PDB file of C-alpha atoms in Angstrom:
ATOM      1  CA  ILE A  25     -11.100   6.571   2.702  1.00 80.00           C
ATOM      2  CA  GLU A  26     -13.478   8.807   4.573  1.00 82.00           C
ATOM      3  CA  GLU A  27     -12.873  10.733   7.758  1.00 79.00           C
ATOM      4  CA  ARG A  28     -14.911   8.213   9.751  1.00 83.00           C
ATOM      5  CA  ASP A  29     -12.370   5.509   8.749  1.00 85.00           C
ATOM      6  CA  LEU A  30      -9.265   7.304  10.041  1.00 81.00           C
ATOM      7  CA  ALA A  31      -9.124   5.717  13.502  1.00 83.00           C
ATOM      8  CA  SER A  32      -9.656   2.230  12.030  1.00 88.00           C
ATOM      9  CA  TYR A  33      -6.996   2.967   9.429  1.00 84.00           C
ATOM     10  CA  ALA A  34      -4.482   3.898  12.141  1.00 83.00           C
ATOM     11  CA  LYS A  35      -5.275   0.644  13.954  1.00 86.00           C
ATOM     12  CA  VAL A  36      -4.662  -1.466  10.835  1.00 87.00           C
ATOM     13  CA  ARG A  37      -1.417   0.409  10.117  1.00 83.00           C
ATOM     14  CA  ALA A  38      -0.180  -0.319  13.646  1.00 79.00           C
ATOM     15  CA  SER A  39      -0.981  -4.009  13.154  1.00 82.00           C
ATOM     16  CA  MET A  40       0.871  -4.202   9.856  1.00 81.00           C
ATOM     17  CA  PHE A  41       4.002  -2.614  11.300  1.00 76.00           C
ATOM     18  CA  ASP A  42       3.961  -5.055  14.200  1.00 75.00           C
ATOM     19  CA  GLU A  43       3.364  -8.096  11.996  1.00 74.00           C
ATOM     20  CA  VAL A  44       5.834  -7.429   9.182  1.00 70.00           C
ATOM     21  CA  PRO A  45       8.094  -4.454   9.905  1.00 64.00           C
ATOM     22  CA  CYS A  46      10.465  -5.489   7.113  1.00 61.00           C
ATOM     23  CA  ALA A  47       7.680  -5.087   4.559  1.00 60.00           C
ATOM     24  CA  PHE A  48       6.996  -1.502   5.508  1.00 62.00           C
ATOM     25  CA  ALA A  49      10.465  -0.439   6.722  1.00 56.00           C
ATOM     26  CA  SER A  50       8.991   1.844   9.337  1.00 56.00           C
ATOM     27  CA  SER A  51      10.353   2.548  12.770  1.00 54.00           C
ATOM     28  CA  PRO A  52       8.103   3.538  15.695  1.00 51.00           C
ATOM     29  CA  TYR A  53       8.907   7.242  15.081  1.00 49.00           C
ATOM     30  CA  GLU A  54       7.916   6.987  11.427  1.00 56.00           C
ATOM     31  CA  ARG A  55       4.639   5.375  12.410  1.00 56.00           C
ATOM     32  CA  MET A  56       3.419   8.827  13.412  1.00 56.00           C
ATOM     33  CA  ALA A  57       2.500   9.230   9.743  1.00 60.00           C
ATOM     34  CA  SER A  58      -0.355   6.806  10.460  1.00 64.00           C
ATOM     35  CA  HIS A  59      -1.943   9.175  12.948  1.00 68.00           C
ATOM     36  CA  PRO A  60      -5.430  10.233  11.797  1.00 70.00           C
ATOM     37  CA  SER A  61      -4.415  13.915  11.694  1.00 74.00           C
ATOM     38  CA  ALA A  62      -1.502  13.142   9.336  1.00 72.00           C
ATOM     39  CA  VAL A  63      -3.708  11.041   7.079  1.00 72.00           C
ATOM     40  CA  ALA A  64      -6.308  13.825   6.965  1.00 74.00           C
ATOM     41  CA  VAL A  65      -3.602  16.143   5.576  1.00 75.00           C
ATOM     42  CA  TRP A  66      -2.663  13.627   2.858  1.00 70.00           C
ATOM     43  CA  LEU A  67      -6.243  13.337   1.777  1.00 74.00           C
ATOM     44  CA  LYS A  68      -6.375  17.040   0.990  1.00 77.00           C
ATOM     45  CA  GLU A  69      -3.694  16.513  -1.663  1.00 78.00           C
ATOM     46  CA  ARG A  70      -4.879  15.977  -5.205  1.00 80.00           C
ATOM     47  CA  GLU A  71      -4.136  12.526  -6.587  1.00 89.00           C
ATOM     48  CA  HIS A  72      -3.265  10.980  -3.232  1.00 86.00           C
ATOM     49  CA  ASP A  73      -5.805   8.598  -1.789  1.00 91.00           C
ATOM     50  CA  ILE A  74      -6.288   5.536   0.354  1.00 90.00           C
ATOM     51  CA  ILE A  75      -8.556   2.701  -0.712  1.00 94.00           C
ATOM     52  CA  VAL A  76     -10.154   0.822   2.188  1.00 94.00           C
ATOM     53  CA  ILE A  77     -12.374  -2.234   2.335  1.00 96.00           C
ATOM     54  CA  ASP A  78     -14.544  -2.685   5.386  1.00 95.00           C
ATOM     55  CA  HIS A  79     -14.320  -5.813   7.492  1.00 96.00           C
ATOM     56  CA  PRO A  80     -17.250  -8.007   6.430  1.00 96.00           C
ATOM     57  CA  ALA A  81     -18.210  -9.039   9.969  1.00 96.00           C
ATOM     58  CA  ARG A  82     -17.021  -6.254  12.283  1.00 94.00           C
ATOM     59  CA  LYS A  83     -18.633  -2.866  11.799  1.00 93.00           C
ATOM     60  CA  GLY A  84     -16.180   0.004  12.004  1.00 90.00           C
ATOM     61  CA  GLU A  85     -13.111  -2.142  11.263  1.00 93.00           C
ATOM     62  CA  LEU A  86     -11.145  -2.376   8.038  1.00 95.00           C
ATOM     63  CA  ALA A  87     -10.085  -5.514   6.176  1.00 96.00           C
ATOM     64  CA  THR A  88      -7.712  -4.065   3.581  1.00 96.00           C
ATOM     65  CA  ILE A  89      -5.916  -0.785   2.919  1.00 94.00           C
ATOM     66  CA  VAL A  90      -4.029   0.512  -0.134  1.00 95.00           C
ATOM     67  CA  GLY A  91      -2.466   3.941  -0.529  1.00 92.00           C
ATOM     68  CA  VAL A  92      -1.931   5.459  -3.983  1.00 95.00           C
ATOM     69  CA  ARG A  93      -0.114   8.636  -4.828  1.00 94.00           C
ATOM     70  CA  ARG A  94       0.817  10.340  -8.054  1.00 96.00           C
ATOM     71  CA  GLU A  95       4.310  11.748  -8.340  1.00 94.00           C
ATOM     72  CA  SER A  96       4.202  15.486  -7.766  1.00 90.00           C
ATOM     73  CA  ARG A  97       7.435  16.381  -9.562  1.00 93.00           C
ATOM     74  CA  ARG A  98       6.863  17.737 -13.050  1.00 92.00           C
ATOM     75  CA  TYR A  99       8.975  15.235 -14.994  1.00 96.00           C
ATOM     76  CA  LEU A 100       7.660  12.262 -13.028  1.00 96.00           C
ATOM     77  CA  ARG A 101       3.915  12.988 -13.244  1.00 96.00           C
ATOM     78  CA  HIS A 102       3.428   9.961 -15.496  1.00 98.00           C
ATOM     79  CA  LYS A 103       4.119   7.720 -12.463  1.00 98.00           C
ATOM     80  CA  ALA A 104       2.032   6.699  -9.477  1.00 98.00           C
ATOM     81  CA  HIS A 105       2.888   4.491  -6.517  1.00 97.00           C
ATOM     82  CA  ALA A 106       0.848   2.061  -4.447  1.00 96.00           C
ATOM     83  CA  TRP A 107       2.040   1.959  -0.838  1.00 91.00           C
ATOM     84  CA  GLY A 108       1.055   0.482   2.509  1.00 88.00           C
ATOM     85  CA  VAL A 109      -0.872  -2.385   0.913  1.00 94.00           C
ATOM     86  CA  TYR A 110      -2.154  -4.667   3.669  1.00 93.00           C
ATOM     87  CA  THR A 111      -4.936  -7.141   4.389  1.00 95.00           C
ATOM     88  CA  ILE A 112      -5.477  -8.293   7.949  1.00 95.00           C
ATOM     89  CA  PRO A 113      -4.250 -11.891   8.430  1.00 94.00           C
ATOM     90  CA  GLU A 114      -7.639 -13.524   9.049  1.00 95.00           C
ATOM     91  CA  LEU A 115      -8.980 -12.334   5.676  1.00 96.00           C
ATOM     92  CA  ARG A 116      -6.011 -13.064   3.413  1.00 94.00           C
ATOM     93  CA  GLY A 117      -6.611 -15.280   0.425  1.00 94.00           C
ATOM     94  CA  GLN A 118     -10.275 -14.268   0.193  1.00 96.00           C
ATOM     95  CA  GLY A 119     -10.008 -11.637  -2.543  1.00 97.00           C
ATOM     96  CA  PHE A 120      -9.885  -8.492  -0.405  1.00 97.00           C
ATOM     97  CA  GLY A 121      -6.408  -7.513  -1.608  1.00 97.00           C
ATOM     98  CA  PHE A 122      -7.406  -8.151  -5.217  1.00 98.00           C
ATOM     99  CA  LYS A 123     -10.529  -6.021  -4.843  1.00 98.00           C
ATOM    100  CA  ALA A 124      -8.648  -3.150  -3.179  1.00 98.00           C
ATOM    101  CA  MET A 125      -5.761  -3.198  -5.668  1.00 98.00           C
ATOM    102  CA  SER A 126      -8.210  -3.349  -8.574  1.00 98.00           C
ATOM    103  CA  ALA A 127      -9.956  -0.256  -7.184  1.00 98.00           C
ATOM    104  CA  ALA A 128      -6.587   1.462  -6.737  1.00 98.00           C
ATOM    105  CA  ILE A 129      -5.607   0.669 -10.327  1.00 98.00           C
ATOM    106  CA  GLY A 130      -8.941   2.041 -11.552  1.00 98.00           C
ATOM    107  CA  LEU A 131      -8.447   5.232  -9.559  1.00 97.00           C
ATOM    108  CA  VAL A 132      -4.923   5.750 -10.890  1.00 98.00           C
ATOM    109  CA  ARG A 133      -6.145   5.156 -14.449  1.00 98.00           C
ATOM    110  CA  SER A 134      -8.611   8.023 -13.926  1.00 97.00           C
ATOM    111  CA  TRP A 135      -5.712  10.433 -13.296  1.00 96.00           C
ATOM    112  CA  GLY A 136      -4.997  11.677 -16.801  1.00 94.00           C
ATOM    113  CA  GLY A 137      -1.443  11.187 -18.022  1.00 97.00           C
ATOM    114  CA  VAL A 138      -0.410   8.435 -15.594  1.00 98.00           C
ATOM    115  CA  SER A 139       1.088   5.551 -17.564  1.00 98.00           C
ATOM    116  CA  VAL A 140       2.686   3.386 -14.847  1.00 99.00           C
ATOM    117  CA  LEU A 141       1.867   2.254 -11.330  1.00 99.00           C
ATOM    118  CA  HIS A 142       4.763   1.123  -9.141  1.00 98.00           C
ATOM    119  CA  VAL A 143       4.656  -1.048  -6.042  1.00 97.00           C
ATOM    120  CA  ARG A 144       7.317  -2.541  -3.797  1.00 94.00           C
ATOM    121  CA  VAL A 145       6.938  -5.915  -2.140  1.00 93.00           C
ATOM    122  CA  SER A 146       8.990  -7.528   0.580  1.00 86.00           C
ATOM    123  CA  GLY A 147      10.748 -10.760  -0.226  1.00 81.00           C
ATOM    124  CA  GLU A 148       9.001 -12.002   2.917  1.00 75.00           C
ATOM    125  CA  SER A 149       5.553 -11.619   1.280  1.00 85.00           C
ATOM    126  CA  PRO A 150       5.119 -14.250  -1.465  1.00 88.00           C
ATOM    127  CA  GLN A 151       1.300 -13.936  -1.338  1.00 91.00           C
ATOM    128  CA  ALA A 152       1.584 -10.224  -2.104  1.00 93.00           C
ATOM    129  CA  LEU A 153       3.948 -10.904  -5.008  1.00 94.00           C
ATOM    130  CA  ASP A 154       1.469 -13.438  -6.416  1.00 96.00           C
ATOM    131  CA  LEU A 155      -1.353 -10.897  -6.109  1.00 97.00           C
ATOM    132  CA  TYR A 156       0.560  -8.203  -7.991  1.00 98.00           C
ATOM    133  CA  GLN A 157       1.603 -10.598 -10.744  1.00 97.00           C
ATOM    134  CA  THR A 158      -2.016 -11.757 -11.116  1.00 98.00           C
ATOM    135  CA  LEU A 159      -2.967  -8.097 -11.637  1.00 98.00           C
ATOM    136  CA  GLY A 160      -0.353  -7.747 -14.403  1.00 98.00           C
ATOM    137  CA  PHE A 161       2.564  -6.189 -12.528  1.00 99.00           C
ATOM    138  CA  ARG A 162       6.031  -7.275 -13.642  1.00 98.00           C
ATOM    139  CA  GLU A 163       9.231  -7.212 -11.638  1.00 96.00           C
ATOM    140  CA  TRP A 164      11.858  -4.746 -12.816  1.00 97.00           C
ATOM    141  CA  ALA A 165      14.283  -4.714  -9.872  1.00 95.00           C
ATOM    142  CA  HIS A 166      15.315  -6.725  -6.848  1.00 93.00           C
ATOM    143  CA  GLU A 167      17.281  -5.428  -3.875  1.00 90.00           C
ATOM    144  CA  ASN A 168      18.710  -8.017  -1.483  1.00 91.00           C
ATOM    145  CA  ASP A 169      19.494  -5.593   1.352  1.00 88.00           C
ATOM    146  CA  CYS A 170      16.569  -3.185   1.166  1.00 83.00           C
ATOM    147  CA  ALA A 171      15.687  -3.023   4.845  1.00 82.00           C
ATOM    148  CA  ARG A 172      17.880  -3.935   7.780  1.00 83.00           C
ATOM    149  CA  ILE A 173      16.212  -4.552  11.122  1.00 81.00           C
ATOM    150  CA  ASP A 174      18.309  -5.513  14.126  1.00 85.00           C
ATOM    151  CA  GLY A 175      21.154  -6.521  11.819  1.00 90.00           C
ATOM    152  CA  VAL A 176      19.004  -8.753   9.600  1.00 86.00           C
ATOM    153  CA  SER A 177      18.722  -7.852   5.899  1.00 87.00           C
ATOM    154  CA  TYR A 178      15.409  -8.174   4.069  1.00 85.00           C
ATOM    155  CA  PRO A 179      14.977  -8.224   0.285  1.00 89.00           C
ATOM    156  CA  GLU A 180      12.501  -6.210  -1.743  1.00 90.00           C
ATOM    157  CA  ARG A 181      11.123  -6.557  -5.246  1.00 94.00           C
ATOM    158  CA  ARG A 182      10.035  -3.572  -7.293  1.00 96.00           C
ATOM    159  CA  LEU A 183       7.194  -4.066  -9.691  1.00 98.00           C
ATOM    160  CA  VAL A 184       5.475  -1.959 -12.305  1.00 99.00           C
ATOM    161  CA  LEU A 185       2.125  -2.095 -14.052  1.00 99.00           C
ATOM    162  CA  GLU A 186       1.921  -0.371 -17.403  1.00 98.00           C
ATOM    163  CA  LEU A 187      -1.447   1.312 -17.641  1.00 97.00           C
TER     164      LEU A 187
END
């Protein structure tokens, strides 16, 4: 992501929270982390990045976003996490998610010493699960009551890709 993409990134993040809050488990207060100034701080961290793919027809808008971050704790530095993976609804099923996740995997592989990439996927997102499995991720855990919104429980699957 580049600084010029920050406002578009915040817009896509707001859309994803509105569309599938159970997938991102984020309340309105927590959404402040999507503010361009907060994202600019993240981008100053080593081994923390956001992959974006531009919308093919609308200049200045994003189609897909993927965050990746290496664990900062000494004994966990062999792990990285993909987070906030989202493709806008009108472009799903057209390869944007695959392209962005492939770029994220390539970036993480360039971080010496990282041997696994983790991702979490909502039980409400079968297309996302299919994407991750196509890329070689395997499920290692399932939580039936991961997020609870207005009294409704939502499941989550945890997946890992061995690099």
